C-alpha cells in the first residue's frame, strides 16, 4: 500500500508542472506536450519545435525529477507490471498519443487550460478508458502483473 | 544557448513537478484510476493545480506579439472532435490504465536506475513509429484510390 501524499506536495508539484507549460508557451511559443516532444526527438514527428529545443526538454525532464528527489522528496517508485505488460502498454501509449494528437500534458494540462474542445474530449476519453481498464484488470480479472 | 534555454528550464521544472507530486510513481497514478478500490485523489490535485498557471500563461500569450525566444506562437487551432482523436485518446487511456505510465512521468523516471521505465519508453517510441507507418500507408491508399 502507498502512503497518502500530502495535498500540499501534490499542489506544489502541479503548480510547477503548470508553470513549466506556461513558460514553454511564453518562451518558445509551443505547446509543452511530452508525447509530441518525444516524437520530435526520435524524429518520428514532422511538426513540433526545433530538434535541439525538444531534445533539451527531454534530457532536462529526468534531471528535474532527480534534483527534486535528491533534495525535497525521496520517491518510492513502484512499478508492479511485468515486462510483457510494460511493452504492450508502451505500444498502446505511443500509438494512441500520436493518433489522438497528445497525452496528459498536451491535452490535459495545456489544451484544457485554453478550453480547447478537442483537448477536453481527449482528456475525458483517456481518463474514462484509464479508469475502465484499471476496473477490468483489478476488479474483474483479479489483477495481473 | 537560445534554442536550448526553454527546453532546459521547462524540462527541469516539469520533471521537478512530476517528482514532487509523485506522478513519476505508476502506483500512485493507478491509485487515482482505481475509483472502485482504495481511491487516491493525488492526480486530481496535481491536474487542478497545474491548470492555473497553464491558463494564466495562455492568457498572457494572447497579449503578446511573439514568444520571448521564438518567432511565432504555434497553438493548435483545430477544434474538431473527430473519431481519430477519440480513438487515439481511448487507445492511450487503455495503455495508461494497464501500467500507470504516461509519456511525461515515464521519461522523467528514466534516471532512477530502474529498467521498467526504459522498457516502457522504448515500446512507446515503437508504438509511435507504428503509427507513423500506419499513417503513411493510409495516405498511400487514399492517393492510389484517387480521392
Coordinates of C-alpha atoms in Angstrom, one line a residue:
Chain A
X1 CA 0.0 0.0 0.0
X2 CA 1.2 3.5 -0.8
X3 CA 1.4 6.2 1.8
X4 CA -1.0 9.0 1.1
X5 CA 0.8 12.1 -0.4
X6 CA 0.3 15.4 1.3
X7 CA -2.1 17.5 -0.8
X8 CA 0.5 20.3 -0.4
X9 CA 3.1 18.3 -2.3
X10 CA 0.6 17.5 -4.9
X11 CA -0.5 21.1 -5.3
X12 CA 3.1 22.4 -5.3
X13 CA 4.1 19.8 -7.9
X14 CA 1.0 20.7 -10.0
X15 CA 1.9 24.4 -9.9
X16 CA 5.4 23.6 -11.1
X17 CA 4.1 21.5 -14.0
X18 CA 1.6 24.2 -15.0
X19 CA 4.3 26.9 -14.7
X20 CA 6.6 24.8 -16.9
X21 CA 3.8 24.6 -19.5
X22 CA 3.1 28.3 -19.3
X23 CA 6.9 29.1 -19.6
X24 CA 7.3 26.9 -22.6
X25 CA 4.5 28.7 -24.4
X26 CA 5.7 32.2 -23.4
X27 CA 9.4 31.4 -24.3
X28 CA 9.1 29.3 -27.4
X29 CA 5.5 29.7 -28.5
X30 CA 4.9 25.9 -28.4
X31 CA 2.7 23.5 -26.5
X32 CA 4.6 21.5 -23.9
X33 CA 3.2 18.1 -24.9
X34 CA 5.6 15.4 -23.8
X35 CA 4.4 12.8 -26.4
X36 CA 4.9 15.3 -29.2
X37 CA 8.3 16.4 -27.9
X38 CA 9.4 12.8 -27.6
X39 CA 8.3 12.0 -31.1
X40 CA 10.2 15.1 -32.3
X41 CA 13.4 14.0 -30.6
X42 CA 13.1 10.5 -32.1
X43 CA 12.4 12.1 -35.5
X44 CA 9.0 10.4 -35.7
X45 CA 7.1 13.6 -35.9
X46 CA 7.5 16.2 -38.7
X47 CA 5.8 19.1 -36.8
X48 CA 7.0 20.3 -33.4
X49 CA 9.6 22.7 -32.1
X50 CA 13.3 22.8 -33.3
X51 CA 15.0 19.5 -32.5
X52 CA 17.5 21.0 -30.1
X53 CA 14.8 22.5 -28.1
X54 CA 12.8 19.3 -27.9
X55 CA 16.0 17.3 -27.0
X56 CA 17.0 19.7 -24.2
X57 CA 13.5 19.3 -22.7
X58 CA 13.6 15.5 -22.9
X59 CA 17.0 15.5 -21.2
X60 CA 16.1 18.0 -18.6
X61 CA 12.9 16.2 -17.6
X62 CA 14.6 13.3 -15.8
X63 CA 17.2 15.7 -14.4
X64 CA 14.5 17.8 -12.8
X65 CA 13.0 14.7 -11.2
X66 CA 16.4 13.6 -9.9
X67 CA 17.1 17.1 -8.4
X68 CA 13.8 17.2 -6.5
X69 CA 14.3 13.6 -5.4
X70 CA 17.7 14.4 -4.0
X71 CA 16.6 17.5 -2.2
X72 CA 12.9 17.9 -1.5
X73 CA 11.2 14.5 -1.6
X74 CA 12.6 10.9 -1.8
X75 CA 10.4 9.0 -4.2
X76 CA 9.3 5.4 -3.8
X77 CA 8.7 4.4 -7.4
X78 CA 6.7 1.2 -7.5
X79 CA 6.3 -0.5 -10.9
X80 CA 4.4 -3.7 -10.4
X81 CA 3.9 -4.6 -14.0
X82 CA 5.7 -7.5 -15.9
X83 CA 7.9 -6.9 -18.9
X84 CA 5.3 -8.1 -21.5
X85 CA 2.7 -5.8 -19.9
X86 CA 5.1 -2.8 -19.9
X87 CA 5.8 -3.4 -23.6
X88 CA 2.1 -3.8 -24.5
X89 CA 1.2 -0.6 -22.6
X90 CA 4.1 1.3 -24.1
X91 CA 3.0 0.3 -27.6
X92 CA -0.6 1.4 -26.9
X93 CA 0.5 4.7 -25.3
X94 CA 2.9 5.5 -28.2
X95 CA 0.3 4.7 -30.9
X96 CA -2.6 6.3 -29.1
X97 CA -0.9 9.6 -28.3
X98 CA 0.1 10.1 -31.9
X99 CA -3.3 9.1 -33.3
X100 CA -5.0 11.3 -30.6
X101 CA -2.6 14.2 -31.0
X102 CA -1.4 14.4 -27.4
X103 CA -1.3 13.0 -23.9
X104 CA -1.8 14.0 -20.3
X105 CA 0.4 17.1 -20.7
X106 CA -0.5 18.4 -24.2
X107 CA -4.3 17.8 -23.8
X108 CA -4.7 17.6 -20.1
X109 CA -2.5 20.5 -18.9
X110 CA -2.1 22.7 -21.9
X111 CA -5.2 22.1 -24.0
X112 CA -7.7 22.1 -21.1
X113 CA -6.2 25.3 -19.8
X114 CA -7.3 27.1 -23.1
X115 CA -10.6 25.3 -23.1
X116 CA -9.9 23.5 -26.4
X117 CA -12.9 21.3 -27.2
X118 CA -10.5 18.7 -28.7
X119 CA -8.4 18.6 -25.5
X120 CA -11.4 18.4 -23.2
X121 CA -12.9 15.5 -25.2
X122 CA -9.5 13.7 -25.4
X123 CA -8.8 14.1 -21.7
X124 CA -12.3 12.9 -20.8
X125 CA -11.8 9.9 -23.1
X126 CA -8.4 8.8 -21.8
X127 CA -9.4 9.3 -18.2
X128 CA -12.5 7.2 -18.7
X129 CA -10.6 4.4 -20.5
X130 CA -7.9 4.5 -17.9
X131 CA -10.5 4.1 -15.1
X132 CA -12.3 1.4 -17.1
X133 CA -9.0 -0.5 -17.7
X134 CA -8.0 -0.4 -14.1
X135 CA -11.5 -1.6 -13.1
X136 CA -11.4 -4.5 -15.5
X137 CA -7.9 -5.5 -14.6
X138 CA -8.1 -5.2 -10.8
X139 CA -11.8 -5.9 -10.1
X140 CA -13.0 -8.2 -12.8
X141 CA -9.8 -10.1 -13.7
X142 CA -8.4 -10.0 -10.2
X143 CA -5.3 -8.0 -11.2
X144 CA -2.4 -9.2 -13.4
X145 CA 1.2 -8.4 -13.5
Chain B
X1 CA 22.0 28.7 -25.7
X2 CA 18.9 30.4 -27.2
X3 CA 17.3 27.3 -28.7
X4 CA 18.3 25.2 -25.6
X5 CA 17.2 27.5 -22.8
X6 CA 13.4 27.0 -23.0
X7 CA 13.8 23.2 -23.2
X8 CA 16.2 23.1 -20.3
X9 CA 14.4 25.4 -17.9
X10 CA 11.0 24.0 -18.7
X11 CA 12.1 20.4 -18.6
X12 CA 13.7 20.9 -15.1
X13 CA 10.6 22.5 -13.7
X14 CA 8.3 19.9 -15.3
X15 CA 10.4 16.9 -14.1
X16 CA 10.7 18.5 -10.7
X17 CA 6.9 18.9 -10.5
X18 CA 6.3 15.3 -11.5
X19 CA 8.7 14.1 -8.8
X20 CA 7.3 16.5 -6.1
X21 CA 3.7 15.4 -6.8
X22 CA 4.8 11.7 -7.0
X23 CA 3.3 11.4 -10.6
X24 CA 6.5 9.6 -11.5
X25 CA 5.2 6.7 -9.4
X26 CA 2.9 4.5 -11.6
X27 CA 1.3 3.0 -8.5
X28 CA 0.2 6.5 -7.4
X29 CA -1.4 7.1 -10.8
X30 CA -3.1 3.6 -10.8
X31 CA -4.5 4.5 -7.3
X32 CA -6.2 7.5 -8.9
X33 CA -7.6 5.5 -11.8
X34 CA -8.9 2.8 -9.3
X35 CA -12.2 4.5 -8.4
X36 CA -13.7 1.3 -7.2
X37 CA -10.8 0.5 -4.9
X38 CA -8.8 2.5 -2.4
X39 CA -9.0 5.7 -4.4
X40 CA -6.0 8.1 -4.3
X41 CA -7.0 11.7 -5.2
X42 CA -3.5 13.0 -5.7
X43 CA -3.6 13.2 -9.5
X44 CA -6.8 15.4 -9.3
X45 CA -4.9 17.9 -7.1
X46 CA -2.0 17.9 -9.4
X47 CA -4.1 18.4 -12.5
X48 CA -6.2 21.2 -10.9
X49 CA -3.1 23.0 -9.6
X50 CA -1.3 22.7 -13.0
X51 CA -4.3 24.2 -14.9
X52 CA -4.0 27.5 -13.1
X53 CA -0.5 28.7 -14.2
X54 CA -1.1 27.0 -17.6
X55 CA -4.3 29.0 -18.2
X56 CA -2.5 32.2 -17.0
X57 CA 0.3 31.5 -19.4
X58 CA -2.2 31.1 -22.3
X59 CA -4.0 34.3 -21.3
X60 CA -0.6 36.2 -21.2
X61 CA 0.4 34.7 -24.6
X62 CA -2.7 36.2 -26.3
X63 CA -1.4 39.6 -25.3
X64 CA 2.0 39.1 -26.9
X65 CA 3.0 39.7 -30.5
X66 CA 5.5 36.8 -30.4
X67 CA 7.1 34.5 -27.8
X68 CA 10.1 35.8 -25.8
X69 CA 12.6 33.5 -27.5
X70 CA 10.8 32.4 -30.6
X71 CA 9.3 33.9 -33.8
X72 CA 5.7 32.9 -33.6
X73 CA 3.1 31.1 -31.4
X74 CA 2.0 27.7 -32.7
X75 CA -1.1 26.8 -30.8
X76 CA -3.3 24.2 -32.4
X77 CA -6.3 25.9 -34.0
X78 CA -8.2 22.7 -34.9
X79 CA -11.4 22.5 -32.8
X80 CA -12.9 19.4 -34.5
X81 CA -13.6 16.4 -32.2
X82 CA -13.1 13.7 -34.8
X83 CA -13.2 9.9 -34.4
X84 CA -9.4 9.7 -34.9
X85 CA -8.8 12.0 -31.8
X86 CA -11.2 9.9 -29.6
X87 CA -9.8 6.6 -30.9
X88 CA -6.3 7.7 -30.1
X89 CA -7.2 9.0 -26.7
X90 CA -9.0 5.7 -26.0
X91 CA -6.0 3.6 -27.0
X92 CA -3.7 5.8 -24.9
X93 CA -6.1 5.5 -21.9
X94 CA -6.0 1.7 -22.1
X95 CA -2.2 1.7 -22.1
X96 CA -2.1 4.2 -19.3
X97 CA -4.5 2.2 -17.2
X98 CA -2.5 -1.1 -17.8
X99 CA 0.7 0.1 -16.0
X100 CA 0.2 3.7 -14.8
X101 CA 2.8 5.3 -17.1
X102 CA 2.1 8.2 -19.5
X103 CA 4.9 9.8 -21.6
X104 CA 5.9 12.6 -19.1
X105 CA 6.3 10.5 -16.0
X106 CA 7.9 7.6 -17.9
X107 CA 10.6 9.8 -19.3
X108 CA 11.0 11.7 -16.0
X109 CA 11.7 8.4 -14.2
X110 CA 14.5 7.2 -16.6
X111 CA 17.2 8.4 -14.2
X112 CA 16.4 6.3 -11.2
X113 CA 18.3 3.2 -12.3
X114 CA 15.2 1.1 -13.0
X115 CA 14.7 -1.0 -16.1
X116 CA 10.9 -0.7 -16.3
X117 CA 10.7 3.0 -17.5
X118 CA 13.3 2.3 -20.2
X119 CA 11.3 -0.7 -21.5
X120 CA 8.1 1.4 -21.5
X121 CA 9.7 4.4 -23.2
X122 CA 11.3 2.1 -25.9
X123 CA 7.9 0.4 -26.5
X124 CA 6.3 3.8 -26.6
X125 CA 8.6 5.0 -29.3
X126 CA 8.0 1.8 -31.2
X127 CA 4.2 2.5 -30.9
X128 CA 4.8 6.0 -32.3
X129 CA 6.7 4.5 -35.2
X130 CA 3.9 2.0 -35.9
X131 CA 1.5 5.0 -36.0
X132 CA 3.8 6.7 -38.5
X133 CA 3.8 3.6 -40.8
X134 CA 0.0 3.3 -40.4
X135 CA -0.4 6.9 -41.3
X136 CA 1.9 6.7 -44.3
X137 CA 0.1 3.6 -45.6
X138 CA -3.3 5.3 -45.2
X139 CA -2.1 8.3 -47.2
X140 CA -0.7 6.0 -50.0
X141 CA -4.1 4.1 -50.1
X142 CA -6.0 7.3 -50.4
X143 CA -3.7 8.6 -53.1
X144 CA -4.0 5.4 -55.2
X145 CA -7.8 5.4 -54.7
X146 CA -7.7 8.8 -56.3
X147 CA -9.6 10.7 -53.6

